[in-house]
Tab-separated table of C-alpha atoms and ligand atoms in Angstrom:
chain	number	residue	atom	x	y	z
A	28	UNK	CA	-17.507	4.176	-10.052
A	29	UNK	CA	-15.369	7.209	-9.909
A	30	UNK	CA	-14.520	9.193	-6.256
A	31	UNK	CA	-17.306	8.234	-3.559
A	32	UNK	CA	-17.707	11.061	-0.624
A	33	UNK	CA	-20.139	9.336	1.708
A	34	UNK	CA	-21.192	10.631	5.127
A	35	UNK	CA	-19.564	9.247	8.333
A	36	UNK	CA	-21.302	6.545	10.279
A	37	UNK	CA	-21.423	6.414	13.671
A	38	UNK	CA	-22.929	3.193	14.339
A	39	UNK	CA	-20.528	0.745	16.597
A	40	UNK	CA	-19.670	-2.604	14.514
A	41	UNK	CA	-18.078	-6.106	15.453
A	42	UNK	CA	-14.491	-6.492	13.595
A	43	UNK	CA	-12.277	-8.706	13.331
A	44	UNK	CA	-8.874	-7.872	12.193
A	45	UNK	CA	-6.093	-9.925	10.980
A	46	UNK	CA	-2.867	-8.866	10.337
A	47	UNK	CA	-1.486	-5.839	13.050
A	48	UNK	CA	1.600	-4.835	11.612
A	49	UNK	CA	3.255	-1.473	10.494
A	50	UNK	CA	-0.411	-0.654	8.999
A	51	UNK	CA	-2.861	-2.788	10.404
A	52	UNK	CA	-1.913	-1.752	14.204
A	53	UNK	CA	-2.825	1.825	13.475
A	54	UNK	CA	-5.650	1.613	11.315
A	55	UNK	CA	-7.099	-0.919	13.671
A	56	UNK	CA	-6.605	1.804	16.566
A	57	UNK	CA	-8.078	4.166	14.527
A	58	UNK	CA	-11.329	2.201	14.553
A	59	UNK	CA	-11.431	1.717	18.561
A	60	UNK	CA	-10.975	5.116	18.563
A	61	UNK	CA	-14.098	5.406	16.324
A	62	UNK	CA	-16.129	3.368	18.755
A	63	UNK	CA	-16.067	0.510	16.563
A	64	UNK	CA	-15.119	-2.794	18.948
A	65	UNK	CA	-11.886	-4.761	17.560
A	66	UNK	CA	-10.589	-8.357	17.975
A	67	UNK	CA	-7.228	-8.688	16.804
A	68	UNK	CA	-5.072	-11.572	15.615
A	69	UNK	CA	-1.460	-11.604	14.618
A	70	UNK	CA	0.836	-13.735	14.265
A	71	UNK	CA	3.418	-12.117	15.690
A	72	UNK	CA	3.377	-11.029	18.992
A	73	UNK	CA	2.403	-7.353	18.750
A	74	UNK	CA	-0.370	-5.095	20.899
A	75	UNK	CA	-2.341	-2.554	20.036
A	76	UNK	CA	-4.320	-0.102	22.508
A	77	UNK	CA	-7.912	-0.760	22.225
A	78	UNK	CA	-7.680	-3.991	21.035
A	79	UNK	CA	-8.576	-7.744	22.712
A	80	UNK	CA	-5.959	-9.581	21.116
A	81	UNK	CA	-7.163	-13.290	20.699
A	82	UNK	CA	-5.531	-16.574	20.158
A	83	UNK	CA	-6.720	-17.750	17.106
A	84	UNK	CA	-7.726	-16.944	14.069
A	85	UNK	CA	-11.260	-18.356	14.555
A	86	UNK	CA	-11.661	-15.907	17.418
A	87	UNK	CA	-11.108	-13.194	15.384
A	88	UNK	CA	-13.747	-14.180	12.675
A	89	UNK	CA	-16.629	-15.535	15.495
A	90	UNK	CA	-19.529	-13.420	15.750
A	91	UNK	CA	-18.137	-10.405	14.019
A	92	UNK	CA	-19.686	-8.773	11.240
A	93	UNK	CA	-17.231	-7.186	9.528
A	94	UNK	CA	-13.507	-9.021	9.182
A	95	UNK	CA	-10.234	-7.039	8.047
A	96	UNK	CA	-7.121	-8.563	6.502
A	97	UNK	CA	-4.096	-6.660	6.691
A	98	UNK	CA	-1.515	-8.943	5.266
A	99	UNK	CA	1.974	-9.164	3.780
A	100	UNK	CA	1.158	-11.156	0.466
A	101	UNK	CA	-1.136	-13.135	-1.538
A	102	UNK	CA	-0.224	-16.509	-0.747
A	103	UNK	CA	-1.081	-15.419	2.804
A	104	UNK	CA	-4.088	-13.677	2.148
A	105	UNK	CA	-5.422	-17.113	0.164
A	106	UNK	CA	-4.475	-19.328	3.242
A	107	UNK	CA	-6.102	-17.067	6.078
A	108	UNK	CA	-9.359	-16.839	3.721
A	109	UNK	CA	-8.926	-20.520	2.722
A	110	UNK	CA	-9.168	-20.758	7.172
A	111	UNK	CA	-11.966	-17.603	8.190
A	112	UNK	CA	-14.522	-18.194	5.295
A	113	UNK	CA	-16.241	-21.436	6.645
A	114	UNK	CA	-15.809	-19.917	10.060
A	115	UNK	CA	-17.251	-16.735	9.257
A	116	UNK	CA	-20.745	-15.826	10.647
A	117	UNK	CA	-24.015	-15.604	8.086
A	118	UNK	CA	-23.899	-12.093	6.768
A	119	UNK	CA	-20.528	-11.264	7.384
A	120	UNK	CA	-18.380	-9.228	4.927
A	121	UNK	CA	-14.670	-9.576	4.054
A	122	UNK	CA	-12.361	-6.470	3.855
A	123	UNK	CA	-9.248	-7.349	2.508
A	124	UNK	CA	-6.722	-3.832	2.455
A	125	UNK	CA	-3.228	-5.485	1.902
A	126	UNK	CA	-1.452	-5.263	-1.242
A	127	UNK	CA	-1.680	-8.415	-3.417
A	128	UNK	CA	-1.230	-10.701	-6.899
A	129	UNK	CA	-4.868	-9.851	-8.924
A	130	UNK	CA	-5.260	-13.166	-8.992
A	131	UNK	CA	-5.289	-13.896	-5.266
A	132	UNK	CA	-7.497	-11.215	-4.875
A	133	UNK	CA	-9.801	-12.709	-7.318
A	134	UNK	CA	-9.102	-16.070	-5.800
A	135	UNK	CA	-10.011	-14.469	-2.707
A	136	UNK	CA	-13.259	-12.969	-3.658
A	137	UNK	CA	-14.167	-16.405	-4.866
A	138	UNK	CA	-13.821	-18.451	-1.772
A	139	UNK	CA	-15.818	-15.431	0.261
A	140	UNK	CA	-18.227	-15.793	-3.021
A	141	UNK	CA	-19.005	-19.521	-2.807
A	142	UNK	CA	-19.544	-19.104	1.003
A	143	UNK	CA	-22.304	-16.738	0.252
A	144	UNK	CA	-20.297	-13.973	1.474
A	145	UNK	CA	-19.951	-10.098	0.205
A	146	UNK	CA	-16.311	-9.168	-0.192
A	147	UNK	CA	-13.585	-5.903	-0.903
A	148	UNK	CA	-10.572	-5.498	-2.227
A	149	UNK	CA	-9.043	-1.901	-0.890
A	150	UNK	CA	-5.411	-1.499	-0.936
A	151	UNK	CA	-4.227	1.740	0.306
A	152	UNK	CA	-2.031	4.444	-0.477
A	153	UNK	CA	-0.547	6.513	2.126
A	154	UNK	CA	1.875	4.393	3.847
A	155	UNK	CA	1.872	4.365	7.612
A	156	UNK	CA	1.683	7.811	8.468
A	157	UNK	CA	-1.555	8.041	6.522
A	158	UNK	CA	-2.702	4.666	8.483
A	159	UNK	CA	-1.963	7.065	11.558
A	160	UNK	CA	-3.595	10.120	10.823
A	161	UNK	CA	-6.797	8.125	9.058
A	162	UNK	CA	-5.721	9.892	5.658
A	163	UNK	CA	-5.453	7.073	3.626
A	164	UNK	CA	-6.794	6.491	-0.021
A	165	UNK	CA	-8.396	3.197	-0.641
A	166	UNK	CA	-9.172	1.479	-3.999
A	167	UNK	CA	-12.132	-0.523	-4.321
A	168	UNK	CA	-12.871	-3.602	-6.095
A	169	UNK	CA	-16.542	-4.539	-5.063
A	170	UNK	CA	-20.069	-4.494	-5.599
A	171	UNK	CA	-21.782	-1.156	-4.995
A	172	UNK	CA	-23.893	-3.406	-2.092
A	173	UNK	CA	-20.354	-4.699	-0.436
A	174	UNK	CA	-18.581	-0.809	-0.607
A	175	UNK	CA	-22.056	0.755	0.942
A	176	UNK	CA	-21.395	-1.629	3.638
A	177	UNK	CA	-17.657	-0.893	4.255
A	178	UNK	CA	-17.760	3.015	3.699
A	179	UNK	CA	-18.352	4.099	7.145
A	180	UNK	CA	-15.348	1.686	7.902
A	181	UNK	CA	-13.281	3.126	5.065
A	182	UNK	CA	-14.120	6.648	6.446
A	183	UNK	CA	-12.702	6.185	9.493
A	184	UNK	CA	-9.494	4.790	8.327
A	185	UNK	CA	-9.161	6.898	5.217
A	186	UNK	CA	-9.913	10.059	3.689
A	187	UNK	CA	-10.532	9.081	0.043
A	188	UNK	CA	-12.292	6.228	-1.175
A	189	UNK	CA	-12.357	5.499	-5.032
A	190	UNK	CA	-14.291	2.669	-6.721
A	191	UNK	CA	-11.998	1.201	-9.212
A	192	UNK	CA	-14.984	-1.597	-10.490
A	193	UNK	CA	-15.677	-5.178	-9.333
A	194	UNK	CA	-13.617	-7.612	-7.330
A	195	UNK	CA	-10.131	-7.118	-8.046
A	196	UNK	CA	-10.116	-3.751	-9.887
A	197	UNK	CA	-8.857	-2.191	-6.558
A	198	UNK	CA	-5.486	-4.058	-6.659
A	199	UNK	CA	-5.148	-3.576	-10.299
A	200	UNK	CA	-5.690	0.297	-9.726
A	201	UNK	CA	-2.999	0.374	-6.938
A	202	UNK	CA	-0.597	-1.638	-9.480
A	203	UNK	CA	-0.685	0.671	-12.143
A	204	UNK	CA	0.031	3.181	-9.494
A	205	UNK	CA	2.705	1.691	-7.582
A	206	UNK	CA	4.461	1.277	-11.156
A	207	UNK	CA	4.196	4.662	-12.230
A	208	UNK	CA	5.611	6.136	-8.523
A	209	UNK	CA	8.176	3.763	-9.275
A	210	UNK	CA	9.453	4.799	-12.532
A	211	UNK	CA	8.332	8.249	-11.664
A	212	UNK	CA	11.202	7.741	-8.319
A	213	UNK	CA	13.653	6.564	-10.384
A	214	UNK	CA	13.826	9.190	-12.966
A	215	UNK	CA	13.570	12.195	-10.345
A	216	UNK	CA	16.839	10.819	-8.614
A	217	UNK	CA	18.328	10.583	-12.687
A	218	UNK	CA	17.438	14.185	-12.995
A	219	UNK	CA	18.644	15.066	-9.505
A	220	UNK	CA	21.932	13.306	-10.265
A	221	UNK	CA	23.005	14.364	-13.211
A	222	UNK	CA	22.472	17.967	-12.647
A	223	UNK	CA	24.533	17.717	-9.451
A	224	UNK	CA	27.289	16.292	-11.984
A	225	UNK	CA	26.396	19.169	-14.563
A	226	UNK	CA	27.270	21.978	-11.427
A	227	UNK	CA	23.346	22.357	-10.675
A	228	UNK	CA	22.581	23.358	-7.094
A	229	UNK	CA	19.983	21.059	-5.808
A	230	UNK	CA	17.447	23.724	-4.586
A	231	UNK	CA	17.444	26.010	-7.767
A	232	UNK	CA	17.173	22.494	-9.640
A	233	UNK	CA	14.067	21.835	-7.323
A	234	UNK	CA	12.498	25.494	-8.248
A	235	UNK	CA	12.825	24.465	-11.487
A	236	UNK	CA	11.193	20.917	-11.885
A	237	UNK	CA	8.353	21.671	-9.200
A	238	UNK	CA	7.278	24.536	-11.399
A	239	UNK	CA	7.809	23.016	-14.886
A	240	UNK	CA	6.679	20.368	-16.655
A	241	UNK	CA	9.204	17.774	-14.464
A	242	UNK	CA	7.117	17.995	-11.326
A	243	UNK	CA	5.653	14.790	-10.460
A	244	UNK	CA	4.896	13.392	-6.616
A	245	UNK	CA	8.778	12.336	-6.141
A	246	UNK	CA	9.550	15.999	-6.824
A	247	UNK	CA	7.394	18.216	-5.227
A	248	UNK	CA	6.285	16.004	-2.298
A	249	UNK	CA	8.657	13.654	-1.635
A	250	UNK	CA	12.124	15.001	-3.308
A	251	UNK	CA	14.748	12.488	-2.767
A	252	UNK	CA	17.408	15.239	-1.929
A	253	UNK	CA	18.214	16.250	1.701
A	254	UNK	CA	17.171	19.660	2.544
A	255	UNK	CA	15.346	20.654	-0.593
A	256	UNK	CA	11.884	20.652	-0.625
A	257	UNK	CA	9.220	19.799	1.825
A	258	UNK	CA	10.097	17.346	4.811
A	259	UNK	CA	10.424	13.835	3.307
A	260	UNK	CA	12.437	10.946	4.225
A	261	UNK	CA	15.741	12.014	2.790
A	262	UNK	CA	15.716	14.457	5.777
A	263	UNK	CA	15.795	11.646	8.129
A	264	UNK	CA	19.167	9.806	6.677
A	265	UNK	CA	16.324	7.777	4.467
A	266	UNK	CA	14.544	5.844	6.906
A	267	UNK	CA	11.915	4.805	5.397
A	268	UNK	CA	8.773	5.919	4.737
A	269	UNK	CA	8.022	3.899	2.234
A	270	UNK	CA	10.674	0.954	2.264
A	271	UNK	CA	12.522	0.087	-1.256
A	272	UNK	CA	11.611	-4.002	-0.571
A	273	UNK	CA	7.492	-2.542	-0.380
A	274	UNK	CA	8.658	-0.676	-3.733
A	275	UNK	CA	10.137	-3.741	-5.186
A	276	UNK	CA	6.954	-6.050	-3.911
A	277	UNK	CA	4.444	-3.696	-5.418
A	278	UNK	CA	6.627	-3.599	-9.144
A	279	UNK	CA	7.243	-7.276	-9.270
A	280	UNK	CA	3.393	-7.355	-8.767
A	281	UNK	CA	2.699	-4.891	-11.882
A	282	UNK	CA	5.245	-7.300	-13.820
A	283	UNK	CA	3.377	-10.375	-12.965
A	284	UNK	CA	0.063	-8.446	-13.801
A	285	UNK	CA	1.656	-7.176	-17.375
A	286	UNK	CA	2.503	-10.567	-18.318
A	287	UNK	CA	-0.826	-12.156	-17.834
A	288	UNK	CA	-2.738	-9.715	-19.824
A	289	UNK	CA	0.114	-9.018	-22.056
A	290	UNK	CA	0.528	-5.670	-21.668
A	291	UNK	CA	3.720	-3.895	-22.554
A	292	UNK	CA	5.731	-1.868	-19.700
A	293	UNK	CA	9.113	-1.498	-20.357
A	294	UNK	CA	9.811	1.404	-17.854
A	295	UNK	CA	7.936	-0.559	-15.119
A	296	UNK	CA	10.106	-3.610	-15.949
A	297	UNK	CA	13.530	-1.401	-16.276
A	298	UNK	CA	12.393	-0.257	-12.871
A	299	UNK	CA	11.477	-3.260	-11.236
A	300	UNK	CA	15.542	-4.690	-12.079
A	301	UNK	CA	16.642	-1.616	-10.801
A	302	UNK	CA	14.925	-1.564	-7.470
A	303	UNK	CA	15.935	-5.556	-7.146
A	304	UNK	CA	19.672	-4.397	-7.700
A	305	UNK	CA	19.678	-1.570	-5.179
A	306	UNK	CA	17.392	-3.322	-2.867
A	307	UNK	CA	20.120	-6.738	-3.205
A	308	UNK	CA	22.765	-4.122	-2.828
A	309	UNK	CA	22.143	-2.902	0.304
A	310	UNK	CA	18.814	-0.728	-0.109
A	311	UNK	CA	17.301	-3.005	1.916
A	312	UNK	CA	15.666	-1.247	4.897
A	313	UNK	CA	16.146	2.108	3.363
A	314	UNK	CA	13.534	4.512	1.774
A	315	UNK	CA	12.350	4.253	-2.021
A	316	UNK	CA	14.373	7.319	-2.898
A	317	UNK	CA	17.865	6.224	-1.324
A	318	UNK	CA	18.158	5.356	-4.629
A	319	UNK	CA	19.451	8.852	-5.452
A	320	UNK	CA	22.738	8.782	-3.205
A	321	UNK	CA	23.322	5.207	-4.772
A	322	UNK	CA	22.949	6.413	-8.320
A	323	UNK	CA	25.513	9.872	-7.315
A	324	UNK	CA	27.748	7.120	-6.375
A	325	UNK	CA	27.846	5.017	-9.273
A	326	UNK	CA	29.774	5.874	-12.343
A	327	UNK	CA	28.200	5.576	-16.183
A	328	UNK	CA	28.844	2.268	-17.846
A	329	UNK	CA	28.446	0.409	-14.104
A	330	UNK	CA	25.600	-0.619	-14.650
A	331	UNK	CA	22.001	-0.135	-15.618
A	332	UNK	CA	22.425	0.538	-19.478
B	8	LIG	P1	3.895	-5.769	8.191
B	8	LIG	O1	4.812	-6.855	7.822
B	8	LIG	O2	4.346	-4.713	9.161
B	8	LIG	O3	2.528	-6.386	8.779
B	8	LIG	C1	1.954	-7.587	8.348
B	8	LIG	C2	1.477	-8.312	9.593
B	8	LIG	O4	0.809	-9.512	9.208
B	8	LIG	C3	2.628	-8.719	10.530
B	8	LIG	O5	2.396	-8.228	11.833
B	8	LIG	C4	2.607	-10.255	10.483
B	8	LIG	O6	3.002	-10.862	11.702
B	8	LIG	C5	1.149	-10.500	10.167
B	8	LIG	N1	0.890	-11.836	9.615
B	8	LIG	C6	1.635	-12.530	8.714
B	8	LIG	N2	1.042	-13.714	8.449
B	8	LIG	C7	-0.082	-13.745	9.206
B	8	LIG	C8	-1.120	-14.699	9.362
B	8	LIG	N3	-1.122	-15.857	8.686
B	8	LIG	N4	-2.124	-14.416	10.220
B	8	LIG	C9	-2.149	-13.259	10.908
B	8	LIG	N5	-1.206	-12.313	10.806
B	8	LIG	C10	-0.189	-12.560	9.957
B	8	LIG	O7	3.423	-5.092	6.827
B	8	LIG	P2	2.717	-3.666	6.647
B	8	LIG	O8	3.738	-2.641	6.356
B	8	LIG	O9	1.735	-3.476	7.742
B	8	LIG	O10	1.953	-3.924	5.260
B	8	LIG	C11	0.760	-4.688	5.195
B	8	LIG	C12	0.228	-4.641	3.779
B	8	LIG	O11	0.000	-3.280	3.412
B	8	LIG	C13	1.202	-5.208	2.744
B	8	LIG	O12	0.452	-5.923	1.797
B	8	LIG	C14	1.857	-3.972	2.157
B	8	LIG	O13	2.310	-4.181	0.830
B	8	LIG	C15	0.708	-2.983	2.209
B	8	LIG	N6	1.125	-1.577	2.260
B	8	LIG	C16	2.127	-1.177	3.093
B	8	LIG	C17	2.490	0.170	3.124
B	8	LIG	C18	3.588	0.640	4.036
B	8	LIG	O14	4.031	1.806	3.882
B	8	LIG	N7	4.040	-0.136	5.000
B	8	LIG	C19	1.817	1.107	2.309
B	8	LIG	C20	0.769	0.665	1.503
B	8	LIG	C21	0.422	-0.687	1.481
């Protein structure tokens, strides 16, 4: 448990990975460029540098001893798994690093379980320029015998590696934090907007929460207004960065996670409706924090109360 720092490996591994999109394609180069040899599958019909793209999914699992999934949702993830695990070789380990429901994940460690197989959960944080630059952080549900296994992969890809517990914990780590960026967004563009209303400039308004007991990631990293603070998506007409839908994905999966265990999160639901109405609205495509010109624009008593 707590913040692993493990040495790199430079021994060459057999990987399968499935699922090359935004993420996948670059963390998947990132391991060619490693040494490591990759067999891709998608879907879709994308290419990646390095990388013997193959046919089927089968292909992709054959003979490799280490398979990555890099996939949109759970109901995916459980329907590739539910097709690699009786394909996969003796001894092989499954990496899952996309962002799902706890309960596929557990689903998913189940099926690798009854096969006799050793399994990881390890969604990421860092979006895709952190998939680029092999800077993400990953949190791990596994066994300490699974993570050993995976580390040198994990190093490669990422720069932090945290063990959140056993199967699962890693997506119900990267909930909790999804949840809290998302409330954390919403209430930097409130403070933002109303203190453009009050006659605030924007940049003395920045000094001011970055230093005080405001700042927060959507502040001092990633401020939501154009030209204040360092280089973030709102200086690039909001392209995303990370997109509002991903936003709204990753808080309808905190909801879905509250209500099973019954926890209470009224700020994470508030801000799951709100993302759904801006994303509805025309967010869609946009970064997370386009949600500050949107909220300038609206008046009080709109909506949102
Ligand atoms: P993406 O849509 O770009 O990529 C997903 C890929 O999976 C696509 O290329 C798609 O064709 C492929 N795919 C779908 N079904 C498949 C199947 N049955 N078999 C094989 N391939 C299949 O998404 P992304 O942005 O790369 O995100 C992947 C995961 O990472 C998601 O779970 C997302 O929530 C998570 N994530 C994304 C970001 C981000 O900034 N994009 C950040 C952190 C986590």
């Amino acid at each position: 448990m707590g913040i692993c720092f493990y040495h790199k490996s430079i021994s060459r591994m057999r990987i399968g990975f499935i699922g090359l999109g935004n993420m996948g394609a670059p963390m998947a180069a990132n391991l060619v460029a490693a040494g490591h040899q990759v067999v891709g599958f998608d879907t879709a019909d994308v290419t990646v540098e390095g990388i013997s793209k193959v046919a089927t999914v089968t292909e992709a699992v054959k003979g490799m001893e280490v398979v990555i999934t890099m996939l949109p949702d759970g109901a995916i993830l459980k329907a590739v798994y539910t097709d690699i695990v009786p394909q996969c070789e003796t001894g092989a380990l499954l990496l899952d690093c996309s962002t799902v429901d706890t309960g596929s994940a557990t689903e998913a460690h189940k099926l690798a379980q009854l096969a006799g197989l050793l399994s990881v959960d390890a969604p990421v944080s860092g979006g895709i320029g952190g998939a680029t630059a092999g800077t993400l952080t990953f949190m791990v549900g596994a066994t300490d015998d699974a993570l050993e296994r995976v580390t040198p992969l994990l190093e490669v890809m990422g720069q932090r590696i945290v063990h959140c517990g056993a199967g699962g914990a890693g997506q119900a780590a990267k909930i909790c934090n999804n949840m809290l960026l998302g409330v954390s967004m919403l209430a930097t563009c409130e403070a933002f907007s109303l203190g453009e209303k009050l006659g605030l400039d924007a940049q003395r308004l920045f000094e001011v929460l970055s230093t005080s007991s405001g700042s927060c990631w959507p502040v001092n990293t990633y401020c939501p207004v154009p030209g204040v603070g360092p280089h973030s998506p709102a200086d690039n007409d909001y392209m995303p960065g990370f997109a509002a839908e991903l936003m709204l994905k990753d808080l309808r999966l905190s909801q879905n996670a509250a209500e099973q265990v019954d926890a209470h999160t009224p700020m994470g639901s508030h801000a799951s409706a709100l993302y759904e109405r801006f994303v509805e609205g025309g967010g869609h495509g946009k970064d997370f924090s386009a949600v500050l010109p949107a909220l300038t624009a609206s008046r009080r008593g709109q909506s949102d109360e």
